[in-house]
PDB file of C-alpha atoms in Angstrom:
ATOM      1  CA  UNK A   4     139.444 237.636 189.220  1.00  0.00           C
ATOM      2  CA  UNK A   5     140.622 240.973 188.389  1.00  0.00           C
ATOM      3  CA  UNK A   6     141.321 241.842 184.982  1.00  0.00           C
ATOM      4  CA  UNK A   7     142.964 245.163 183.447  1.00  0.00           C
ATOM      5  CA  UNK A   8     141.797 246.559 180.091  1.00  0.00           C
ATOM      6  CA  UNK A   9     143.796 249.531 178.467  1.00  0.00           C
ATOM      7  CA  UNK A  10     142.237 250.345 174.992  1.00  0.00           C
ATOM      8  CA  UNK A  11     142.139 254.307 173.599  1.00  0.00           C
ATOM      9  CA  UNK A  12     139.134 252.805 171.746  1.00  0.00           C
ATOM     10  CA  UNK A  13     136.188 253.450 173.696  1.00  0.00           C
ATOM     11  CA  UNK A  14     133.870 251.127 172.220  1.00  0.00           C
ATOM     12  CA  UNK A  15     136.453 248.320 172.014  1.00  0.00           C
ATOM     13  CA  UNK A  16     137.183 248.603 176.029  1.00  0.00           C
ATOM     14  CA  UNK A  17     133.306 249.227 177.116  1.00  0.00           C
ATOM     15  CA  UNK A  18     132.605 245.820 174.308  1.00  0.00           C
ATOM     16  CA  UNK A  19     135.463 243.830 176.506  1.00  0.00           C
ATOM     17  CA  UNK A  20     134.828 245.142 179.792  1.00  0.00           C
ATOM     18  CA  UNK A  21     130.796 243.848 178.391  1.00  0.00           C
ATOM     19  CA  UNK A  22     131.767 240.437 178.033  1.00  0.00           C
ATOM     20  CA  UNK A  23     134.208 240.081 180.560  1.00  0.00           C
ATOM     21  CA  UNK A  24     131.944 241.293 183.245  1.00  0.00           C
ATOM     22  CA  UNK A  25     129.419 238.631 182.554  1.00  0.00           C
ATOM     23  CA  UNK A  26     131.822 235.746 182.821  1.00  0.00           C
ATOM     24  CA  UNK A  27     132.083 237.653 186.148  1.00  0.00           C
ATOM     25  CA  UNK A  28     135.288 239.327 186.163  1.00  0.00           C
ATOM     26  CA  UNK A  29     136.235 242.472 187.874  1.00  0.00           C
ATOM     27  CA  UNK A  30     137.151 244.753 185.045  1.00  0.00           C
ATOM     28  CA  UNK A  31     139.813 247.770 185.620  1.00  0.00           C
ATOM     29  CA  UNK A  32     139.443 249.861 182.244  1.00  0.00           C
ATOM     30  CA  UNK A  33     141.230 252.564 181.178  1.00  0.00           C
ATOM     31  CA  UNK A  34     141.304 254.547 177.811  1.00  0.00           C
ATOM     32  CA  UNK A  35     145.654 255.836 179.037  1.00  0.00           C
ATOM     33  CA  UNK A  36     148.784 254.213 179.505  1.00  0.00           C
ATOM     34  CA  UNK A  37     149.079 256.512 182.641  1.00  0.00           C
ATOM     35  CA  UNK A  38     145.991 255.556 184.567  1.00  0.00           C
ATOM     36  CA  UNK A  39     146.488 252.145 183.779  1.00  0.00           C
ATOM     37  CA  UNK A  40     150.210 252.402 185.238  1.00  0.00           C
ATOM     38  CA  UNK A  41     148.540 253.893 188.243  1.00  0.00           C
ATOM     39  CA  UNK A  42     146.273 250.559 188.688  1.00  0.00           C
ATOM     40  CA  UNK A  43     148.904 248.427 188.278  1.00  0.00           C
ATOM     41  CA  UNK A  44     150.908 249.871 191.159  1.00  0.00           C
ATOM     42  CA  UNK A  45     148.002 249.874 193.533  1.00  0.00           C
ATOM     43  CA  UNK A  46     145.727 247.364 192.613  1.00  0.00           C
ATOM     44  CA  UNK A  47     145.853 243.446 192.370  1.00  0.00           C
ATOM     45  CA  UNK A  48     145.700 242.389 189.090  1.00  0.00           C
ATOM     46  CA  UNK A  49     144.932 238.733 187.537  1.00  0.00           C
ATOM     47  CA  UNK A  50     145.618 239.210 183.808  1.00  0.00           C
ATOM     48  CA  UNK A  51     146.120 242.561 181.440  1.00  0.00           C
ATOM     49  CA  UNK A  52     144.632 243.180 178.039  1.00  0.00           C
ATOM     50  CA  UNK A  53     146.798 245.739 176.807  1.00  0.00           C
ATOM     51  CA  UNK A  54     146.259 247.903 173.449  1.00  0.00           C
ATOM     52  CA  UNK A  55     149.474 248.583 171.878  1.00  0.00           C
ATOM     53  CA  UNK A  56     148.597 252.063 170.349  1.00  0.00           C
ATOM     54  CA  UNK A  57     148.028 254.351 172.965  1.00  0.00           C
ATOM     55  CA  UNK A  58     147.556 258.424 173.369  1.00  0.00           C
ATOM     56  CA  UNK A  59     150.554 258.303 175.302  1.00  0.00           C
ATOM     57  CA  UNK A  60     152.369 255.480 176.983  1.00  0.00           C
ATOM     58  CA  UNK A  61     152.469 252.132 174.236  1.00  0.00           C
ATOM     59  CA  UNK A  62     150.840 249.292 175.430  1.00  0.00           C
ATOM     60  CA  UNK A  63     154.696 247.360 175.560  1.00  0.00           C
ATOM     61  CA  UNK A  64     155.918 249.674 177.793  1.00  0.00           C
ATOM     62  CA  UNK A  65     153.144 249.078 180.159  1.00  0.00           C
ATOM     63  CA  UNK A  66     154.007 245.414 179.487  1.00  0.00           C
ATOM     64  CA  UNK A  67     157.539 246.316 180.134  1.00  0.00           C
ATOM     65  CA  UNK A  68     156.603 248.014 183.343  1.00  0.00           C
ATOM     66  CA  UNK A  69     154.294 245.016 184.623  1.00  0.00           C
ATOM     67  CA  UNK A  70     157.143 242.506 183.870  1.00  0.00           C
ATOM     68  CA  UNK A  71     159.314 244.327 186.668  1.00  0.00           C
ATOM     69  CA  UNK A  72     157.284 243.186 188.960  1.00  0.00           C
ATOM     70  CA  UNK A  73     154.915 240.657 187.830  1.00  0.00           C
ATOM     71  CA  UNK A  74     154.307 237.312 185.828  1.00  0.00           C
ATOM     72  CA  UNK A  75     150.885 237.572 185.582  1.00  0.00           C
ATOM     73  CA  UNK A  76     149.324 236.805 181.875  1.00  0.00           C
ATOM     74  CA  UNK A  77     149.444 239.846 179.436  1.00  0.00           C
ATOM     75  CA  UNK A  78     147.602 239.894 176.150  1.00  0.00           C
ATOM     76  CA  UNK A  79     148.102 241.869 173.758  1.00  0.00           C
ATOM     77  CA  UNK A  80     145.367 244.037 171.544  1.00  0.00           C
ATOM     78  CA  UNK A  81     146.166 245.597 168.085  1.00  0.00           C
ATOM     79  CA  UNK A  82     145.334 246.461 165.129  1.00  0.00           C
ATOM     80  CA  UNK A  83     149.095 246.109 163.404  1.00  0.00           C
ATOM     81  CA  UNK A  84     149.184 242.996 161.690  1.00  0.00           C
ATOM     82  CA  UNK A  85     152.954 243.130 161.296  1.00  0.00           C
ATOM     83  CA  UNK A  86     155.472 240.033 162.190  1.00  0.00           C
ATOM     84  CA  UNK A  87     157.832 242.364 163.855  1.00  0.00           C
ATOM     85  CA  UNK A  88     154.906 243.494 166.034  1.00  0.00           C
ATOM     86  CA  UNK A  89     154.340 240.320 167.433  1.00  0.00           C
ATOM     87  CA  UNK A  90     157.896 239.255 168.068  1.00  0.00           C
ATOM     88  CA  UNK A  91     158.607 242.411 170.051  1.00  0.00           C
ATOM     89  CA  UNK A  92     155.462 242.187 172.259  1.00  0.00           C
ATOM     90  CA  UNK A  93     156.493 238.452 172.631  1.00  0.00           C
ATOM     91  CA  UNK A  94     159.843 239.492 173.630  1.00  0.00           C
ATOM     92  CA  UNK A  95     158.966 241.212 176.297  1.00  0.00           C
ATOM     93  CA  UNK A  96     156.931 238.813 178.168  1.00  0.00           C
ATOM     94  CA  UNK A  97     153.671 238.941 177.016  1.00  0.00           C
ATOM     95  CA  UNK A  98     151.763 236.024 176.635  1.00  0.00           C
ATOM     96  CA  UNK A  99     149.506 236.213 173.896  1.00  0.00           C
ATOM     97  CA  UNK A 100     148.593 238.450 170.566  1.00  0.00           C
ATOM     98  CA  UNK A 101     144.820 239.171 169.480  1.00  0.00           C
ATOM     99  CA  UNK A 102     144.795 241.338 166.561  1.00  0.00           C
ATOM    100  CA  UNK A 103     141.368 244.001 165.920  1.00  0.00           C
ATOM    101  CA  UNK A 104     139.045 243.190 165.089  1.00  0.00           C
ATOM    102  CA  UNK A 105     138.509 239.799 166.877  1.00  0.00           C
ATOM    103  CA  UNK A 106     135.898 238.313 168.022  1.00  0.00           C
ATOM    104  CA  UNK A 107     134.544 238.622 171.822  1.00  0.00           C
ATOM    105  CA  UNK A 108     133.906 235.550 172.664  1.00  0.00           C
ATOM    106  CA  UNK A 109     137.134 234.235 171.283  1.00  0.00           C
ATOM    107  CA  UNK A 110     138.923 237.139 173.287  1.00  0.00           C
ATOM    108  CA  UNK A 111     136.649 235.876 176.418  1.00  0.00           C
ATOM    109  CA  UNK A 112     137.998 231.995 175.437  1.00  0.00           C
ATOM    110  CA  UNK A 113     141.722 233.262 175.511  1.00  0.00           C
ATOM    111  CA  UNK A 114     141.819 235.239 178.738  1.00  0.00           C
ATOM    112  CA  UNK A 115     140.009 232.025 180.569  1.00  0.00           C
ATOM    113  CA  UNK A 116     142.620 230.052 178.901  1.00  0.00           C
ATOM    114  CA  UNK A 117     145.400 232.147 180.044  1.00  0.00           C
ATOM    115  CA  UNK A 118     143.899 232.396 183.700  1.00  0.00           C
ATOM    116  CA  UNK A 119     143.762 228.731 184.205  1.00  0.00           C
ATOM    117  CA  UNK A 120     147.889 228.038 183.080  1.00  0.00           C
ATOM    118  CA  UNK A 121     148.548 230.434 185.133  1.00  0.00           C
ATOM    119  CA  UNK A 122     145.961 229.568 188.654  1.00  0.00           C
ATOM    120  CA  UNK A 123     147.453 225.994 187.775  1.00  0.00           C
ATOM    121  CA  UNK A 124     150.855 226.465 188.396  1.00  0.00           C
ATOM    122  CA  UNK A 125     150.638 229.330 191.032  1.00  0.00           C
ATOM    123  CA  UNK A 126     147.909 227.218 193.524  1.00  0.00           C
ATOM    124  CA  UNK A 127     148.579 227.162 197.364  1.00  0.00           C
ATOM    125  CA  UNK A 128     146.808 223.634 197.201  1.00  0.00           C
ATOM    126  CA  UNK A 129     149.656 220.717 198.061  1.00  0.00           C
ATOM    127  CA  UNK A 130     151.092 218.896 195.384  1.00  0.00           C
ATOM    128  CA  UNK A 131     153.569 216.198 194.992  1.00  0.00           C
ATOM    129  CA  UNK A 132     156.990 217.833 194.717  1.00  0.00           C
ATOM    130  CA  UNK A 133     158.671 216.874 191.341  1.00  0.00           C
ATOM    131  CA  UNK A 134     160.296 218.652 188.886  1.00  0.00           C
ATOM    132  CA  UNK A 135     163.996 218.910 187.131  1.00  0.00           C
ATOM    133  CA  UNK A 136     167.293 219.651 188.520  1.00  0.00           C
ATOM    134  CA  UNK A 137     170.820 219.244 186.833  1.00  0.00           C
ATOM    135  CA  UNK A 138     173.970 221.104 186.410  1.00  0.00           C
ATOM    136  CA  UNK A 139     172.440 223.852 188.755  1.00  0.00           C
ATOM    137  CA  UNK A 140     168.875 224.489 187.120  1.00  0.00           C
ATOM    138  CA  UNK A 141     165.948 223.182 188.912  1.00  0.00           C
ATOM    139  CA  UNK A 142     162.770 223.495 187.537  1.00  0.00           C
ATOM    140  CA  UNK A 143     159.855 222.632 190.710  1.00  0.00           C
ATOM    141  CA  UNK A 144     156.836 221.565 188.728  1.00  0.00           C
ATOM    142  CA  UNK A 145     154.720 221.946 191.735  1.00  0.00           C
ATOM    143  CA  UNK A 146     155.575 225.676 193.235  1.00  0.00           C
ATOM    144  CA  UNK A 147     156.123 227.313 189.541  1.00  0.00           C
ATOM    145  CA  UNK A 148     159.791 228.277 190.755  1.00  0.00           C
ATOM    146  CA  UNK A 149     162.602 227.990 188.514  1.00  0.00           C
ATOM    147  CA  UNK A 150     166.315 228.776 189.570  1.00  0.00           C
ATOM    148  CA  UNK A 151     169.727 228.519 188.227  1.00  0.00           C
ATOM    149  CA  UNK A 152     173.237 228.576 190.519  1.00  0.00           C
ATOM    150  CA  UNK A 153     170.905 229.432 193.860  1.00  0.00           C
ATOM    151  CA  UNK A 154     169.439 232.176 192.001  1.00  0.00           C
ATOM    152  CA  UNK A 155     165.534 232.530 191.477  1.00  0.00           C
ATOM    153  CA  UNK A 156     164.521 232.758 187.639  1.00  0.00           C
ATOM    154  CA  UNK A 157     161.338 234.765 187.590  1.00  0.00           C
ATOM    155  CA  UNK A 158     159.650 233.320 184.430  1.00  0.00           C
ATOM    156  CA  UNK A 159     155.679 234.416 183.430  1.00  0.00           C
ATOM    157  CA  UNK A 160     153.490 231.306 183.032  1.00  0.00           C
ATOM    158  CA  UNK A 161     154.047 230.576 179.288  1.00  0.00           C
ATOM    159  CA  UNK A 162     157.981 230.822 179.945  1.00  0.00           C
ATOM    160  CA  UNK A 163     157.503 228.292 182.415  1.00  0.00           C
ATOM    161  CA  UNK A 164     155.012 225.883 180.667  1.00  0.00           C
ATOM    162  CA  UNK A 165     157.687 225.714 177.793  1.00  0.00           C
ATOM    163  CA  UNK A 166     160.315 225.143 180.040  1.00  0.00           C
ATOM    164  CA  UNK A 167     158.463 222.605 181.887  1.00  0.00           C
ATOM    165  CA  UNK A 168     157.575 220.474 178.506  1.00  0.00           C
ATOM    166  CA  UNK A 169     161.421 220.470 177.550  1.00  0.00           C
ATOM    167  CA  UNK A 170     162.402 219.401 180.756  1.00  0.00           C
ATOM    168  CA  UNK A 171     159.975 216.708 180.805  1.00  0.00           C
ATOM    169  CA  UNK A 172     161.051 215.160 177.438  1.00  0.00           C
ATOM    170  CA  UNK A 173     164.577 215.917 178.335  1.00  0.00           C
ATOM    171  CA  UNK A 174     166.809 214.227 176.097  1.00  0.00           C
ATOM    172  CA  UNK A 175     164.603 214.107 173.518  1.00  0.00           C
ATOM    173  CA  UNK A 176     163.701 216.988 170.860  1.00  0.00           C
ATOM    174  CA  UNK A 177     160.137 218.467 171.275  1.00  0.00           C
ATOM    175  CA  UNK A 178     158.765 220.000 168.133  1.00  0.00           C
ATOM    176  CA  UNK A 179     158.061 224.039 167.647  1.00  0.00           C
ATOM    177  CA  UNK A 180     154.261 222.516 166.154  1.00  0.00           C
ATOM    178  CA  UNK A 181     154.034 220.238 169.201  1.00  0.00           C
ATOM    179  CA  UNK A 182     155.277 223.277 172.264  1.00  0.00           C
ATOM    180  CA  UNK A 183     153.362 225.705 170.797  1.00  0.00           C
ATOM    181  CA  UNK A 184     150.024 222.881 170.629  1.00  0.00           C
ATOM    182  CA  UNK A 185     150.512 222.098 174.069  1.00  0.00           C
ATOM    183  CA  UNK A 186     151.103 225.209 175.735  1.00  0.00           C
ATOM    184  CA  UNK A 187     148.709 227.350 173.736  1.00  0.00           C
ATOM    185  CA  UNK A 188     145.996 225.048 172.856  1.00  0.00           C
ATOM    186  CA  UNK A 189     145.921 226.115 169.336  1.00  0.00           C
ATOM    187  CA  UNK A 190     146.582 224.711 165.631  1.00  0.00           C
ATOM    188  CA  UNK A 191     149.878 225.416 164.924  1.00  0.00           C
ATOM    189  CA  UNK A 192     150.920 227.507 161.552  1.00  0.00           C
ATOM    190  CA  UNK A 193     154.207 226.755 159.790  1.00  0.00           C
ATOM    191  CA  UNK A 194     154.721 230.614 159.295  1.00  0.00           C
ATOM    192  CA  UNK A 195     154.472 230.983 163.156  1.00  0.00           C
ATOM    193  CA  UNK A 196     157.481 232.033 164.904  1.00  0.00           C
ATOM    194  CA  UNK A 197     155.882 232.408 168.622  1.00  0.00           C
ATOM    195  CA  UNK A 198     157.824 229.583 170.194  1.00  0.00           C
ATOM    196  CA  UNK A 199     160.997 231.095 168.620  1.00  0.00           C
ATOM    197  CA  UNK A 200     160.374 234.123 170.636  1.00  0.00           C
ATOM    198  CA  UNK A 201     159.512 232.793 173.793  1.00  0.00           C
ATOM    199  CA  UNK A 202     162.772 230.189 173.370  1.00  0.00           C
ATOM    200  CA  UNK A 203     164.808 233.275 172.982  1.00  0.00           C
ATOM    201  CA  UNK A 204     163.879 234.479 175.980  1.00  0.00           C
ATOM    202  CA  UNK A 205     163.711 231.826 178.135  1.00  0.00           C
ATOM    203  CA  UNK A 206     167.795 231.487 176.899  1.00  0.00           C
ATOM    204  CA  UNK A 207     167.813 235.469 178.027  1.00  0.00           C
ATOM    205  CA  UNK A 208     166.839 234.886 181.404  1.00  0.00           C
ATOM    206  CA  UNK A 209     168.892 231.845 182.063  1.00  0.00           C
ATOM    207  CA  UNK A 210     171.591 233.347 180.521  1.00  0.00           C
ATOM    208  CA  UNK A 211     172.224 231.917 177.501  1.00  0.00           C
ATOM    209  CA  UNK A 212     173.837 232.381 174.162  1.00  0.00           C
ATOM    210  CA  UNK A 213     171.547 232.011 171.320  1.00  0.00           C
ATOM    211  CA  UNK A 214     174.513 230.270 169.793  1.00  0.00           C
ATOM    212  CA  UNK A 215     176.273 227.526 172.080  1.00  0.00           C
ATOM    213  CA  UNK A 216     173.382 227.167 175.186  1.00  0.00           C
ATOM    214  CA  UNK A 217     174.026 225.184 178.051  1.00  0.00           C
ATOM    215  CA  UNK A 218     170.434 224.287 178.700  1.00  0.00           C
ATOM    216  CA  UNK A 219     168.059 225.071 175.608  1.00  0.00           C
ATOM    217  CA  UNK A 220     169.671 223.181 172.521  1.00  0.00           C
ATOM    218  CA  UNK A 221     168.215 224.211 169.007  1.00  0.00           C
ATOM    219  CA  UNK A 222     167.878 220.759 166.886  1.00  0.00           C
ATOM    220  CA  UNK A 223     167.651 222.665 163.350  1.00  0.00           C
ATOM    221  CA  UNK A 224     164.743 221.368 161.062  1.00  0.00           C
ATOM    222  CA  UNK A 225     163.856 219.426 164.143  1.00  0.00           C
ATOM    223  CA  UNK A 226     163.174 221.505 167.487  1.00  0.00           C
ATOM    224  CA  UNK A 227     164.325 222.077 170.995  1.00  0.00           C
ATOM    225  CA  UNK A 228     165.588 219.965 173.640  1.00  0.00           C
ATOM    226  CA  UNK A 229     167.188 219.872 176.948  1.00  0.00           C
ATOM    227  CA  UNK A 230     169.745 217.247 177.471  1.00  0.00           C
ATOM    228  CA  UNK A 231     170.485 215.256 180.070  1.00  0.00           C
TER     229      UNK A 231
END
């Protein structure tokens, strides 16, 4: 699989690109938001490791620019520690936040982790066709497509899996601890406000007020749910 790595920190993208290469990726690396806009226009790309602080194009506007075109994973890399930080790379679509300095093998651990949501739900392979459909949403567990009124939804992988794990407990609330456990894989902390984020945008692109939703209901102190 092909993965893109855009750090301005030479020994950070030649440490990545290290490990990376020996779980026996194809690594595109660039040390420019401009060269790395270049590969993603002409090259096929798996998953993106994107550094937010760049010489010259941030690393959310190259998220920005894949999410025109593309759902697949983006992690971002950075050295900000900052709440806000996160939320706005979360907000506009990537998938996951690894803050410098981290450790390579976790880093390694997370971009396998991300690969396999997404090969899971985007395989050719046949599958039994299931999935949810009501008041003109339909949610096809087994092609990864979501639409609403006729209209394809283009969702990246974590956007789906969330939306997938309401609409299978729909009717009943699912808990931020118990999304976030499922879909990432990871302890959740009370202080973490990723499924928030990703909520809020899943409401975005179906749509939705924040404040009376159709779809998404917020069950305060409790969680999310779609009804029935």
């Amino acid at each position: 699989m092909d993965v893109l790595v855009v750090d301005d920190e030479k020994e950070i993208a030649d440490l990545v690109e290290l490990y990376l290469a020996n779980e026996g990726f194809a690594v595109h690396k660039f040390n420019n938001g401009a060269d790395a806009i270049k590969c993603i226009d002409t090259s096929h790309i798996d998953l993106a490791l994107l550094d937010v602080m760049l010489p010259d194009i941030d690393g959310f506007s190259i998220c920005r620019h894949i999410r025109k075109t593309a759902n697949y994973p983006v992690i971002m890399l950075t050295a900000r520690v900052e709440d806000i930080d996160k939320i706005n790379g979360l907000s506009i679509g990537a998938d996951d936040y690894i803050t410098k300095p981290f450790n390579p093998l976790e880093m390694t651990a997370r971009v396998k982790a991300q690969l396999r949501r997404y090969t899971r739900y985007n395989t050719s392979a046949p599958q039994e066709i299931c999935g949810y459909d009501s008041r003109g949403l339909v949610v096809n567990y087994s092609t990864h497509v979501c639409s609403l009124n006729g209209r394809d939804v283009s969702l990246t992988p974590t956007e789906f899996n969330i939306l997938r794990l309401l609409c299978e407990n729909c009717g009943n609330v699912v808990s931020a601890e118990e999304i976030f456990e499922k879909v990432w894989g990871e302890k959740y902390l009370d202080s973490n406000n990723t499924v928030m984020v990703h909520i809020r945008r899943l409401r975005e692109k179906l749509g939705e007020p924040n404040r009376n939703p159709k779809f998404i209901k917020t069950v305060w102190g409790v969680g999310y749910k779609i009804e029935k």
